[in-house]
Every structure is written in structure tokens, then in C-alpha cells.
Short mmCIF file of C-alpha atoms in Angstrom, two decimals:
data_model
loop_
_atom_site.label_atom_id
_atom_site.label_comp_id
_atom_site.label_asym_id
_atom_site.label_seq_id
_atom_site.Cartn_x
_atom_site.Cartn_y
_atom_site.Cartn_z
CA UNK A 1 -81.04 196.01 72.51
CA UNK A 2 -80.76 194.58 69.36
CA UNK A 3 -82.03 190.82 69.35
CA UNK A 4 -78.95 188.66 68.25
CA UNK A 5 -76.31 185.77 69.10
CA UNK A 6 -72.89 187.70 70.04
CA UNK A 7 -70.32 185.35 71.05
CA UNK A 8 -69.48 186.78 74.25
CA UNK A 9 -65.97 185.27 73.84
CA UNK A 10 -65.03 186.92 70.92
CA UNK A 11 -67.26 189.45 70.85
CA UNK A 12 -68.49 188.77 67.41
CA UNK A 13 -72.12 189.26 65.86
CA UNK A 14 -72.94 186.34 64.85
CA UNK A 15 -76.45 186.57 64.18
CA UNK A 16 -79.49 188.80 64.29
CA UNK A 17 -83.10 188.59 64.12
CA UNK A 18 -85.66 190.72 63.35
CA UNK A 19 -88.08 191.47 66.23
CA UNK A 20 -91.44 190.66 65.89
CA UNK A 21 -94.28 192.86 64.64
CA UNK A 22 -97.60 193.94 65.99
CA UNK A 23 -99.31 191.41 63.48
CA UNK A 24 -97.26 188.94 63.89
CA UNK A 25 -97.85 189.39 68.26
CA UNK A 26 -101.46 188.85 67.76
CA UNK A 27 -101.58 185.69 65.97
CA UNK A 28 -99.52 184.45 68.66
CA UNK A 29 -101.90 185.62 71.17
CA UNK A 30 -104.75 184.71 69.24
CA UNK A 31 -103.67 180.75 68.81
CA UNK A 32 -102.37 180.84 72.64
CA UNK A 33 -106.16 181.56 73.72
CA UNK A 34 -107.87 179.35 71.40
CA UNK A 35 -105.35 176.59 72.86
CA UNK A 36 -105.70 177.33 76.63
CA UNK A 37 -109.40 176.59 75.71
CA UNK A 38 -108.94 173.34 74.94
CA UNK A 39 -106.10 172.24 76.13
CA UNK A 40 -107.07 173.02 79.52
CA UNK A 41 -109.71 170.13 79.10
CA UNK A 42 -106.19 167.28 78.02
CA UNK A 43 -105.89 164.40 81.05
CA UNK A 44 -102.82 164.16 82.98
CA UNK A 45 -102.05 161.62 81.70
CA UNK A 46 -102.31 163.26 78.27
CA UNK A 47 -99.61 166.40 79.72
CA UNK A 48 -97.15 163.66 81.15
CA UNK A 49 -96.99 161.56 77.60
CA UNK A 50 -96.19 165.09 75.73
CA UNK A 51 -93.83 165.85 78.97
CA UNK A 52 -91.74 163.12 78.94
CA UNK A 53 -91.35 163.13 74.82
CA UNK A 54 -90.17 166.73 75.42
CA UNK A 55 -87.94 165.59 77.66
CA UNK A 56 -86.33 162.76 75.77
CA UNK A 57 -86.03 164.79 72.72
CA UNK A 58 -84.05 167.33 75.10
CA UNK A 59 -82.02 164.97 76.58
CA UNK A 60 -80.57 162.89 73.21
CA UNK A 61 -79.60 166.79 72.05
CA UNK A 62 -77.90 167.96 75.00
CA UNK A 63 -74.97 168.88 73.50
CA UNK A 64 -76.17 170.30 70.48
CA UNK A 65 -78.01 173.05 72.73
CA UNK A 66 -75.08 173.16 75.45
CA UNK A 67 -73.01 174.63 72.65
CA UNK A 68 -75.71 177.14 71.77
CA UNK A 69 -75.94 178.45 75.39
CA UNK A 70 -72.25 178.54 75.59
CA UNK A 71 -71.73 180.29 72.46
CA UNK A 72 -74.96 182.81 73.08
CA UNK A 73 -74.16 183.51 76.82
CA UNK A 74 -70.66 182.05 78.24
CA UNK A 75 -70.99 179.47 80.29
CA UNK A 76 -68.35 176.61 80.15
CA UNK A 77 -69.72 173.80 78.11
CA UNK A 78 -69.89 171.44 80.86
CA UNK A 79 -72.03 173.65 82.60
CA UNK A 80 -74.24 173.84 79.57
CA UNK A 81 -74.86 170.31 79.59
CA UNK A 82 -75.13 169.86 83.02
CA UNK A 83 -78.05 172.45 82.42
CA UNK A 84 -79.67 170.96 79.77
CA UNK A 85 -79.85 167.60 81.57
CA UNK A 86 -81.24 169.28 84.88
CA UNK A 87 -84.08 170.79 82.79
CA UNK A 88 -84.85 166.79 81.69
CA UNK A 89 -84.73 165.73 85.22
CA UNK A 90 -87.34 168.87 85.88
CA UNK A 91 -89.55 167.89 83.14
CA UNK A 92 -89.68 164.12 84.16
CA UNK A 93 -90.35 165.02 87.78
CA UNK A 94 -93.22 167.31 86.89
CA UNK A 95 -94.45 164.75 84.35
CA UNK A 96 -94.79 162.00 87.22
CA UNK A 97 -95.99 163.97 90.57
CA UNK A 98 -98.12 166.58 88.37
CA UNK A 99 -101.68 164.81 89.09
CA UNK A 100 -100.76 164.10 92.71
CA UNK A 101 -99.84 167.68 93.45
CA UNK A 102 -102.63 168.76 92.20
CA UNK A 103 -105.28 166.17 93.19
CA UNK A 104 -108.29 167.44 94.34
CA UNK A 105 -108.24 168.65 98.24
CA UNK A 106 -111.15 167.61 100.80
CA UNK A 107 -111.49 169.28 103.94
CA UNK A 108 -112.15 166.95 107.21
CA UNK A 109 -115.55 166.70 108.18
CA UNK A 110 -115.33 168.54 111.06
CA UNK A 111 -113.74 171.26 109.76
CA UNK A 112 -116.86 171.85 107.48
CA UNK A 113 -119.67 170.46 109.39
CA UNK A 114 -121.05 174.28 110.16
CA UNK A 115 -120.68 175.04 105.91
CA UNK A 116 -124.32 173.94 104.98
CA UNK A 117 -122.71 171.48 102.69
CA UNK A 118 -122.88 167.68 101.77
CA UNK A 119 -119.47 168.16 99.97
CA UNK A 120 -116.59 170.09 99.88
CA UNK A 121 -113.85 170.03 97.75
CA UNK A 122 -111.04 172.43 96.62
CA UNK A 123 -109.62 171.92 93.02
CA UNK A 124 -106.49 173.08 91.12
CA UNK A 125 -107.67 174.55 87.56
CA UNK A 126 -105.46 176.16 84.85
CA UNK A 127 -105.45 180.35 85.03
CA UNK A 128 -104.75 180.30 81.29
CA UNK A 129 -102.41 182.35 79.33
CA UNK A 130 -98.96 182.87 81.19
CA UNK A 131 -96.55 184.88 79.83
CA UNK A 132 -92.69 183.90 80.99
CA UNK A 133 -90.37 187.23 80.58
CA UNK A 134 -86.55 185.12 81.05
CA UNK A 135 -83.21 185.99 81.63
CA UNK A 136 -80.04 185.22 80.04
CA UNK A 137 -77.85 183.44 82.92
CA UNK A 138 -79.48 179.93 82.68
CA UNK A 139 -81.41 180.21 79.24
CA UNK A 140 -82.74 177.12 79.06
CA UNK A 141 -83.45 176.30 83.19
CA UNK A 142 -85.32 179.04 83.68
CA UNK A 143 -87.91 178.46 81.48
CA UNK A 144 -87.98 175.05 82.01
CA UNK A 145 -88.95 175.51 85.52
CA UNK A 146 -91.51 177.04 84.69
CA UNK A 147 -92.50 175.68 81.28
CA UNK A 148 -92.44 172.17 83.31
CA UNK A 149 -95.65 172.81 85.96
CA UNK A 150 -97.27 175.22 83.88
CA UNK A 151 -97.95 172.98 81.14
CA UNK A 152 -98.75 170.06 83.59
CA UNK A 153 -101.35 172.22 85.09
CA UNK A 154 -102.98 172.52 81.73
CA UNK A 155 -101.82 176.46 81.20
CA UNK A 156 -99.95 177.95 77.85
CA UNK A 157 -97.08 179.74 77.86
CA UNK A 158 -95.81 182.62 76.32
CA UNK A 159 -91.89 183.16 76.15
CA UNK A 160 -90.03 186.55 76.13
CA UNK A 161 -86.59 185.58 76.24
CA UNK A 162 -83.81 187.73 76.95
CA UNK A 163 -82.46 189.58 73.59
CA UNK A 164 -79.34 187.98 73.40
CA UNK A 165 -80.27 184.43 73.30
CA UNK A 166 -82.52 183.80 70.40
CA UNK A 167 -81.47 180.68 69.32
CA UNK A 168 -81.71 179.14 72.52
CA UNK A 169 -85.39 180.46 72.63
CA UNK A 170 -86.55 179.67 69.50
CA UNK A 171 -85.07 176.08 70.12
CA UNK A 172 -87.51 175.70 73.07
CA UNK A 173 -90.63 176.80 71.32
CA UNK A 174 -89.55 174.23 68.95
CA UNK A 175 -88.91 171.80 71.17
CA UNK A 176 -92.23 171.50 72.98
CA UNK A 177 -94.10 171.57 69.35
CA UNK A 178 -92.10 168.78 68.22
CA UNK A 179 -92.97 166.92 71.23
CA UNK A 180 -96.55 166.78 69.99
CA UNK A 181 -97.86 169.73 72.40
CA UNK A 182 -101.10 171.47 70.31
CA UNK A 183 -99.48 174.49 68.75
CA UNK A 184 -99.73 177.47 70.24
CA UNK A 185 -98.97 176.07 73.96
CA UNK A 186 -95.77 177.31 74.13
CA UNK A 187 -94.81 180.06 71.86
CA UNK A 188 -91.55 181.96 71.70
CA UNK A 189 -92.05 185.68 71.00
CA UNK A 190 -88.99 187.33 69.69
CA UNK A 191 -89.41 191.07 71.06
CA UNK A 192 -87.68 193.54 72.75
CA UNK A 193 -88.88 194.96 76.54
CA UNK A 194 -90.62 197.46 75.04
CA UNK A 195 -93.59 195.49 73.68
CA UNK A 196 -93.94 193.63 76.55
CA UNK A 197 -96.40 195.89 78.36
CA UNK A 198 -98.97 195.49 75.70
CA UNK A 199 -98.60 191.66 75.74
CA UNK A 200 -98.99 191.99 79.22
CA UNK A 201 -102.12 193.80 79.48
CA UNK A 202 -104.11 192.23 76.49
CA UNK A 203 -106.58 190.19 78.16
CA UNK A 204 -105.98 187.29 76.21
CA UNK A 205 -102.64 186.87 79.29
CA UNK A 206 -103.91 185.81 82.49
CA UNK A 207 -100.60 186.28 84.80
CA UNK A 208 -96.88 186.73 84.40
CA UNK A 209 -93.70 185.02 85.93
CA UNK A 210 -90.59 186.59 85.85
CA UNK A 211 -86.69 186.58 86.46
CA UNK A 212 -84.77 189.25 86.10
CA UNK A 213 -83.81 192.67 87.86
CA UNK A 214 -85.34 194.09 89.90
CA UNK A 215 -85.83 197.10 87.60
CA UNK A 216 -87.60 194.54 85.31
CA UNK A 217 -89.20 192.72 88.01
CA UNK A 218 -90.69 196.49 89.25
CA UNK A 219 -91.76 197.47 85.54
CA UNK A 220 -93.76 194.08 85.27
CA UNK A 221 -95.08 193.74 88.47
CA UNK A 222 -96.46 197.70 87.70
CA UNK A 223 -98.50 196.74 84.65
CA UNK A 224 -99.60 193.45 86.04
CA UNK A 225 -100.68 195.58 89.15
CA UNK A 226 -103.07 197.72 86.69
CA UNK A 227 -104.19 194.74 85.25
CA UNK A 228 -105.13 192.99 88.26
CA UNK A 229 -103.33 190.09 87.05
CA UNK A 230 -101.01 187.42 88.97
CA UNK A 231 -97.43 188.15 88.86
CA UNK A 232 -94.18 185.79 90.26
CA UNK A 233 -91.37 187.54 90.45
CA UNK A 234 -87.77 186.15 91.24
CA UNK A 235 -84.97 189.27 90.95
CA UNK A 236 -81.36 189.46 92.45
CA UNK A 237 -79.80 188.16 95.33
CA UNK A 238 -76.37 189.36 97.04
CA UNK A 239 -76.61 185.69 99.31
CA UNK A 240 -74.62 185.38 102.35
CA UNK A 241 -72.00 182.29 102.85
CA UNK A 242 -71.51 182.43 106.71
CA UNK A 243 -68.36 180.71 108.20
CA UNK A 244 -68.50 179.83 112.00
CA UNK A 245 -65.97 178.64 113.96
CA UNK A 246 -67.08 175.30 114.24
CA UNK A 247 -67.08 174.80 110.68
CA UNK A 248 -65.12 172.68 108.44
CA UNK A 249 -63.15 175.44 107.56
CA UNK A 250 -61.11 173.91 104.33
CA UNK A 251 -64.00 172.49 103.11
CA UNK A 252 -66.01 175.45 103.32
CA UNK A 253 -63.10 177.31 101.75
CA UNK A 254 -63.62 174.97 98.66
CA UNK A 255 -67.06 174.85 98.38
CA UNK A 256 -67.07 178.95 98.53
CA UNK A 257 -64.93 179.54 95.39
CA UNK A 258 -67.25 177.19 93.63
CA UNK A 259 -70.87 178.94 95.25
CA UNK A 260 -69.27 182.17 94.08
CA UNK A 261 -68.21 181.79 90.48
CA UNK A 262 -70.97 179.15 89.59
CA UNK A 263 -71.95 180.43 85.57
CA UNK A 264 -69.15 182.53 85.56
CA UNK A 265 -70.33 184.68 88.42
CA UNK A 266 -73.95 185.16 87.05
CA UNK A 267 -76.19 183.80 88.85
CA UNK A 268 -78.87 185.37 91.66
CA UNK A 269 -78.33 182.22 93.70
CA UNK A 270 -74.34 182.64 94.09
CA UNK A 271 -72.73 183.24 97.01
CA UNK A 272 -71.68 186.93 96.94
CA UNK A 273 -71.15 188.17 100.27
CA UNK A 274 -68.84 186.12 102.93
CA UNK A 275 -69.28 186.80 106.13
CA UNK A 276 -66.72 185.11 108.67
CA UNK A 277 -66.26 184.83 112.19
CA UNK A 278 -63.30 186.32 113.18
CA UNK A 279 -61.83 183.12 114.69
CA UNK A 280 -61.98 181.24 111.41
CA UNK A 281 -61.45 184.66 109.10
CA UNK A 282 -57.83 184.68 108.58
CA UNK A 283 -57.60 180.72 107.76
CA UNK A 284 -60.87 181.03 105.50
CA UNK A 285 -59.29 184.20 103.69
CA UNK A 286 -56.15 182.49 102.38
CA UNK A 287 -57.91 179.26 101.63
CA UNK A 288 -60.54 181.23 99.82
CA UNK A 289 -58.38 183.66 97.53
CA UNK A 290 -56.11 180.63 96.92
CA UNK A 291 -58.52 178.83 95.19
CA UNK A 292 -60.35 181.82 93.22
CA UNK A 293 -56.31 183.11 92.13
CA UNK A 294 -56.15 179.07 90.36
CA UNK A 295 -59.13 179.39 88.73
CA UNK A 296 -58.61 179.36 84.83
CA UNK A 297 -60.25 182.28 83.20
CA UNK A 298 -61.14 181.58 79.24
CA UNK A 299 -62.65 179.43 76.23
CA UNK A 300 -65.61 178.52 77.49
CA UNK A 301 -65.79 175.55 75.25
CA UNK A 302 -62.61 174.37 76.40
CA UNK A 303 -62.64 171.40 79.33
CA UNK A 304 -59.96 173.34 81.17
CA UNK A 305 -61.94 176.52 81.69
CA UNK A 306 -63.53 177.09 85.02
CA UNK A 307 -64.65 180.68 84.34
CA UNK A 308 -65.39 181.88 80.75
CA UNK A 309 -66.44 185.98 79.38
CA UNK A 310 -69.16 187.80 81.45
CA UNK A 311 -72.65 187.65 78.60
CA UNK A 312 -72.42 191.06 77.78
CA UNK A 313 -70.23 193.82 77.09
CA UNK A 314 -72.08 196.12 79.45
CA UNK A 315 -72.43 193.38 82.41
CA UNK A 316 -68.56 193.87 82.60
CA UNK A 317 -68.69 197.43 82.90
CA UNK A 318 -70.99 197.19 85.86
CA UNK A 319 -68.87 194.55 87.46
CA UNK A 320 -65.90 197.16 86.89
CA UNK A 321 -67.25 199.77 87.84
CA UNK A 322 -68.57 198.33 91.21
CA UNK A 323 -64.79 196.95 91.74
CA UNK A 324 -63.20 200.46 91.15
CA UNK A 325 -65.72 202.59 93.17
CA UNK A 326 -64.79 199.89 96.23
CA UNK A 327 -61.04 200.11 95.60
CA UNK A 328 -61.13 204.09 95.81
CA UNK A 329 -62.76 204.01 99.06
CA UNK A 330 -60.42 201.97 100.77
CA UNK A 331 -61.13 198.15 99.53
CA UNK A 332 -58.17 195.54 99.52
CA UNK A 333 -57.70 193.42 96.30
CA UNK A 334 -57.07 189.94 97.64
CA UNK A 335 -56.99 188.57 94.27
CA UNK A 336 -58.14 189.35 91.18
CA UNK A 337 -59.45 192.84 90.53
CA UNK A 338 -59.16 193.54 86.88
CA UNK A 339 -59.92 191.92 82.94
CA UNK A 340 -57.01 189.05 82.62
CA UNK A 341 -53.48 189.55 80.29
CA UNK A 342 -53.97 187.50 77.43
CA UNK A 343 -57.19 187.26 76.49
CA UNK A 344 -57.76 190.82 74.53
CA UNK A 345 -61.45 189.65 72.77
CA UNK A 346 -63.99 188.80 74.36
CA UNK A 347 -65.99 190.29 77.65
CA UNK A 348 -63.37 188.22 80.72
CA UNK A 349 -62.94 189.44 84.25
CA UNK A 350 -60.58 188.10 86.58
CA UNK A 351 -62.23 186.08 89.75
CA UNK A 352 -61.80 188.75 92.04
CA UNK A 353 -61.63 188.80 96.19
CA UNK A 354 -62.34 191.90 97.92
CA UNK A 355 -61.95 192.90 101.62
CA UNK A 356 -61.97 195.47 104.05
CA UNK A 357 -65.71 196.90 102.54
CA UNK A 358 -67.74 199.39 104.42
CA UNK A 359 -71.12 200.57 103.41
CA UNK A 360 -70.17 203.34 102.20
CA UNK A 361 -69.65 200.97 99.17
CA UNK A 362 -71.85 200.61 96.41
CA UNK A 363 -70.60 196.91 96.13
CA UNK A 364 -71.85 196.49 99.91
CA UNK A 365 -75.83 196.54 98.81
CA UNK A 366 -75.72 196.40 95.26
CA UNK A 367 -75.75 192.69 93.21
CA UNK A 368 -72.65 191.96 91.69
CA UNK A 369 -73.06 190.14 88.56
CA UNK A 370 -69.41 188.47 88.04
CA UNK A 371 -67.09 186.41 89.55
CA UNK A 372 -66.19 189.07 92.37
CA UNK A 373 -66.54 188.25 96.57
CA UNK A 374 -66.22 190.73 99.15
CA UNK A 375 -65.32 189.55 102.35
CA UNK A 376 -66.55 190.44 106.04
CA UNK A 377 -64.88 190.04 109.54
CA UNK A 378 -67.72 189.28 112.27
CA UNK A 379 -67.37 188.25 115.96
CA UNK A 380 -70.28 186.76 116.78
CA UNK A 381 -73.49 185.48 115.74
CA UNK A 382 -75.13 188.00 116.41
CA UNK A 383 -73.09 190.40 114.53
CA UNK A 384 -73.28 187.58 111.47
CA UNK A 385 -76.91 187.59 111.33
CA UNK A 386 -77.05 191.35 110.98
CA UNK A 387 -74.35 191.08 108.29
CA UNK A 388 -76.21 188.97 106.69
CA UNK A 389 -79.40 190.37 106.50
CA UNK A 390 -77.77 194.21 105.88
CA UNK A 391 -79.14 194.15 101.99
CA UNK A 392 -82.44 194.70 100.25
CA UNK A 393 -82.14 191.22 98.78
CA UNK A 394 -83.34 187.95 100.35
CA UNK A 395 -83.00 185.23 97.82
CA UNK A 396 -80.91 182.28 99.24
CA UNK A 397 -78.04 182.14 102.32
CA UNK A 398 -75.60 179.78 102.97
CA UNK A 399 -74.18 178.76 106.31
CA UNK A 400 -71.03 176.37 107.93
CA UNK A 401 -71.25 175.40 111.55
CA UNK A 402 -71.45 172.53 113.42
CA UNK A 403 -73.37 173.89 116.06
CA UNK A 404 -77.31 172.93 116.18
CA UNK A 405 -78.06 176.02 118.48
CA UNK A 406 -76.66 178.02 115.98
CA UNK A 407 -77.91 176.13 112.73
CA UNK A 408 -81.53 176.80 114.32
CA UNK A 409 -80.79 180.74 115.23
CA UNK A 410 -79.89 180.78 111.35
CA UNK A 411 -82.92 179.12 109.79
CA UNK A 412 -85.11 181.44 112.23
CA UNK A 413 -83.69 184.24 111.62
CA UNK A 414 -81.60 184.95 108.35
CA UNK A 415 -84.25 186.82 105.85
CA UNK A 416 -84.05 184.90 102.52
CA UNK A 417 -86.03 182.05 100.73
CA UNK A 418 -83.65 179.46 101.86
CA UNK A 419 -81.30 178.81 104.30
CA UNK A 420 -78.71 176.25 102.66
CA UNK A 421 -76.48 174.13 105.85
CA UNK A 422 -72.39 173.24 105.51
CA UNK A 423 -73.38 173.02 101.62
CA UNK A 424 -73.90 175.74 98.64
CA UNK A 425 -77.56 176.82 97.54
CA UNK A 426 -78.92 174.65 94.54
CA UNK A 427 -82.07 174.34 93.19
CA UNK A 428 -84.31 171.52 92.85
CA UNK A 429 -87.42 170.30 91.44
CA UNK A 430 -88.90 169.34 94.66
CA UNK A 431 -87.98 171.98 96.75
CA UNK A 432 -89.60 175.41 96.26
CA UNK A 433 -87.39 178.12 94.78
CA UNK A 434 -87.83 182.32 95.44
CA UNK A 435 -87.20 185.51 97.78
CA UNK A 436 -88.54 187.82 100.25
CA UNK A 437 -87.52 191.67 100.42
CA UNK A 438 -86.36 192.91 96.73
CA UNK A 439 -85.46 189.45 95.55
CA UNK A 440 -89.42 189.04 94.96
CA UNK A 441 -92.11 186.90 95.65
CA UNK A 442 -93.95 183.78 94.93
CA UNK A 443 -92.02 180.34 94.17
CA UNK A 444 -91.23 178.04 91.81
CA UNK A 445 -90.66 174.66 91.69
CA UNK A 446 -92.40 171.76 93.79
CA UNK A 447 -95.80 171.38 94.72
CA UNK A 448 -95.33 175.78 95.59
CA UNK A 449 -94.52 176.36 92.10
CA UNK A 450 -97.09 174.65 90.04
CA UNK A 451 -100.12 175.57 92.22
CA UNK A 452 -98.64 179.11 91.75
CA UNK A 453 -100.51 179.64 88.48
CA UNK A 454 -104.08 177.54 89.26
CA UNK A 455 -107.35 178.72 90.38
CA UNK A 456 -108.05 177.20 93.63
CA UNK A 457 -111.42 176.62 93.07
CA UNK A 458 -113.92 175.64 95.99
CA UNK A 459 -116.67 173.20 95.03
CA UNK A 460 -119.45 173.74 97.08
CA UNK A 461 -122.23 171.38 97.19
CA UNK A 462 -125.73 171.74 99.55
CA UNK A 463 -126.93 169.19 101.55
CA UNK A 464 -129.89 167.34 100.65
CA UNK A 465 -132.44 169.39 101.89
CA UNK A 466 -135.62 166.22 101.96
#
């Protein structure tokens, strides 16, 4: 894949870049480790100062970058912005808390009394080199989230962003450099997936985080594996949005359209797969097509757009091709189903409802990476909670009920890494983001996410022996 901005709404080149060569790899390398050796020894204090200048720089050119990601990847513009300001709030939070989360930890006396030991403490300490291989969906959150703790805990980064938004990448290399960070803490390497395996295992890179597929996650997690280095991975999700009967049904109706076509579809955190007790079904189904038929499909840079063009040519193909292989085995088209009249450029897809799927399906376990819902018919909890948990994913869930009994059954035992009540799954700064099954492992964000990439170090020290 060639490494270039294409306007995914007009499908124009607009431009390319060349990738970068094996010489230029190893300087980058070579200035990242002489920086983690130094840097690792900055204050706190020192991190937050740089931090928060990142973060103000960011902030006063929202826009400016909101335009990029809209014009490199899709999104609607206010989506870009709202982006770009929830990577400041990210950076600010981690700037703050940073020190506290990792402040030294001291064991209770008691706990340690049999150790031998007039002192015990466990310490956080920067791992080193990190290399960050990024998707395309949220270009500039993703990285953030990680660039954020990583830097606070005194680490480098290096950044493989996705091939198709360059400009958004390069911008954050340059962004953190003009923030005063020592150069060569957070480089952006322009290359394609097939040099990241030597990046990888040079020994220069301590671990890797990654989002992606799960292909990508697997390919990673492989050489990382051989390496014997630390890997957090955070791959798809096909997330349950369960309706019981005791729900607010209308407002979960609402709520739904928006979970499920969130960044035009894209996102491993949308709701995908609703599953709704029978009582409620009929009600939620009309309420819930209803509002994905209004939905206005184009410009992405227009105010009036709710869903712009899929990122890439091929990502519509797949969402097609999932759509058509469900509709010849027996799916109903509730809305939706094809590209929309009208627009002829650009990569669009119609928000789509689907019902009546059976496993037999390839849409039923496979992540579908547009603005398309299938719909399920349950009668009981029970029979929702196996739904639910019938796919190889466990990212997020979402669930509506009133019920406490019910709300507890849920958070015990849906399998995901979050379990999001009468509301849609967001993420946060404080509250720690990531999967179970193939949706990966590890976390971001919070106190989870920043320790992630540390040496826990114990500090032994003997008792006097006199």
C-alpha cells in the first residue's frame, strides 16, 4: 500500500510520500536510544511542562488538523475536532496524575516482615524504546493515548502510522518536537508493514503497542514473541448493544443508531451486533431503522453530514461483500443495504440494518467495518448472554435494563473489556481501555495503561545486620 493522502470522498490522490529507507530507519533508531538514555533521567515535573505545551499547541490548531483527518480518512469534521480536543483533554490528564500513578509503592509492614528487609519498595521505571504500529479510524486518538503515558513515564516512542494518513502522522511527530520534547522522543517513521518486523526486533525497541486487526495484531505479537519483548495489543470488536424489556426503549433506540455509525461505522468500539429481547424487539426494530434510514450520507466537511465515505476503497468492498453473502442466505434489509444514488465519487455506503441472521453468516462472527447492524431476537437473559458472547471478539458491550439483578448477571458474565449500562461505550482517560478473546490484551489508558510499559522494579534493602 502505497503511503499517500487519498481523499476518500472523492477518491482523489492527493499526495504521496516516499517510504522510508533502511538508512534513514536507523538514524531514527539510533537518536530514539540515545534519547531514552537520558530522557529517562527528566523529573515529572519536567514531562508535564513539555505535556501540557503539546497540548496547548494541539488545542489552538484543532481545526487545522480536524480537516486533515477528515480529508485523509472521512470522518465528519465535527468529529475531527471533537477528536483532536479529546486527545488535549488526554494529554492534560496524563500531564497532572502522571507522578501520582506512578509514585513509588510500599508494602505494609506486615506483609514483609518475613523478607529479611529494612525496606521495601516497588518502583515504576521507563522500559525504553516503544514502538506504536496505529490505525487509520481515529488517527490522531490513538496515538495520543498512548503517546500521552508513555512519554510521562519517561519512555520514547516510535510511530508507524497507518499508510494512508501521513500527514496526520507526520503532524504529530512534529507536534511533540515543537513542544520542546528532546528530539528523537517521538519519531514518526513513514514505512510500509513490511519493515516493521525488523524495527521490531532490533534491540534498540524494547516493546510494542498496537491497534489494528487482528491479522496485524497476530503478525506483531509473533515477532515480539521471538523477541521476548512486551506487546499490547487492542484488535476488533463486533460489541453487543443488549435491549431488555425494562429498558428505556426510545431512548435506547436513539442512542443505538448513534453507538453504531460513530466515525462512519469504523470504529472497534461501535455497537455492531443488537441483541433484543423479544418483548421490546419489534418496538426497538422500527425505532432503530427509522433513525439509521434519516441519517444523511455525504461531504464529510459539510455540518449536515452524519455519515461521510468508508477510508478506503477496499474497506467498502469488505463491508459489501459481508452485506451480500448475508442477503443470499436469507438476511432481511431493514434499511439500507447498498452504496447511496447520488453520490457516484467517493467510497459511501448506505447505513444499513440487517435482520433475520443465522450463523451460517459470515457477518454473524466476522467485524464489520461500516455503518451496517444486524439485528437479533432473544427471549431471555439467558439466551442474551449467549448471544452476546457467540463471537471471538471481546472488546466492549453495551446493555439497557432497569433491572439491578440483571445489570449484575451482565457485568459478571458478558466476556469483553467493558460492560457499558443504559449508555454507549466511550473511552476515557481515566478508565482503562482493551479486550479479552481476539480483541487482545493489555490496556490503555488510566493508571492500567501507563504502568503497562514500566519495569516494576522491587527495591530491596537488608536489615541492619549490627
Amino acid at each position: 500500500m502505497p503511503i499517500a493522502t487519498v481523499n476518500p470522498t472523492t477518491g482523489i490522490t492527493l499526495l504521496t510520500f516516499d517510504e522510508l529507507d533502511a538508512d534513514g530507519i536507523e538514524l531514527a533508531l539510533a537518536e530514539a536510544a540515545r534519547t531514552a538514555a537520558s530522557y529517562r533521567r527528566t523529573t515529572f515535573a519536567e514531562r508535564s511542562a513539555l505535556l501540557v505545551r503539546a497540548a496547548d499547541l494541539l488545542e489552538a490548531e484543532a481545526e487545522d488538523i480536524a480537516r486533515t483527518m477528515t480529508i485523509e480518512m472521512g470522518k465528519p469534521l465535527a468529529a475531527a475536532r471533537a477528536e483532536a480536543l479529546k486527545c488535549v483533554k488526554a494529554m492534560r490528564w496524563y500531564a497532572d496524575r502522571a507522578e501520582s500513578l506512578l509514585a513509588d509503592e510500599r508494602p505494609a509492614d506486615g506483609d514483609v516482615a518475613d523478607a529479611g528487609a529494612a525496606a521495601v519498595r516497588v518502583s515504576y521505571r521507563p522500559i525504553g524504546v516503544v514502538l506504536a504500529v496505529m490505525p487509520w479510524n481515529f488517527p490522531l486518538w490513538q496515538v495520543v493515548r498512548f503517546a500521552a503515558p508513555a512519554l510521562m513515564a519517561g519512555n520514547v516512542g516510535l510511530l508507524k502510522h497507518s499508510s494512508n494518513v501521513p500527514q496526520t502522522a507526520l503532524y504529530l511527530g512534529d507536534l511533540f518536537e515543537r513542544a520542546g520534547f528532546p528530539r528523537g522522543c517521538f519519531q514518526t517513521l513513514l514505512i510500509g508493514s513490511a519493515a516493521v518486523e525488523a524495527v521490531l526486533r532490533d534491540p534498540r525497541v524494547a516493546a510494542a503497542t498496537l491497534t489494528g486487526s487482528e491479522p496485524a495484531g497476530r503478525a506483531v505479537a509473533s515477532v515480539a514473541g521471538d523477541e521476548v519483548k512486551k506487546t499490547v495489543l487492542e484488535l476488533g470488536g463486533s460489541d453487543p448493544y443488549i435491549v431488555m424489556p425494562s429498558a428505556d426503549v426510545a431512548r435506547a433506540a436513539r442512542t443505538a443508531v448513534t453507538a453504531r455509525v460513530q466515525n462512519n461505522g469504523q470504529s472497534c468500539i461501535a455497537a455492531k451486533r443488537f441483541i433484543v429481547h423479544t418483548d421490546v424487539y419489534d418496538e426497538f426494530a422500527r425505532l432503530f431503522t427509522a433513525g439509521m434510514a434519516a441519517l444523511t450520507v455525504g461531504d464529510p466537511m459539510l455540518a449536515s453530514t452524519d455519515v461521510g465515505p468508508l477510508a478506503t476503497e477496499a474497506g467498502r468492498a469488505d463491508v459489501e461483500e459481508l452485506v451480500e453473502d448475508a442477503v443470499r442466505q436469507g438476511a432481511t434489509v431493514l434499511c439500507g443495504g447498498g452504496r447511496p444514488s447520488g453520490l457516484p465519487n467517493g467510497w459511501f455506503y448506505e447505513p444499513t440494518v440487517l435482520a433475520d441472521v443465522t450463523p451460517a453468516m459470515r457477518i454473524d462472527l466476522e467485524e464489520t467495518f461500516g455503518p451496517v447492524a444486524t439485528l437479533y431476537r432473544v427471549g431471555s437473559l439467558d439466551e442474551a448472554v449467549e448471544r452476546a458472547n457467540h463471537t471471538p471478539f471481546g472488546l466492549s458491550s453495551n446493555v439497557w435494563t432497569r433491572d439491578e439483578a440483571e445489570l449484575e448477571r451482565f457485568a459478571r458474565d458478558l466476556e469483553a473489556g467493558g460492560v457499558f449500562v443504559n449508555g454507549m461505550t466511550a473511552s476515557h482517560p481515566a478508565l482503562p481501555f482493551g479486550g479479552v478473546k481476539r480483541s487482545g490484551y493489555g490496556r490503555e489508558l488510566s493508571g492500567h495503561g501507563i504502568r503497562e510499559f514500566c519495569n516494576i522494579t522491587t527495591v530491596w534493602r537488608a536489615a541492619d545486620p549490627r
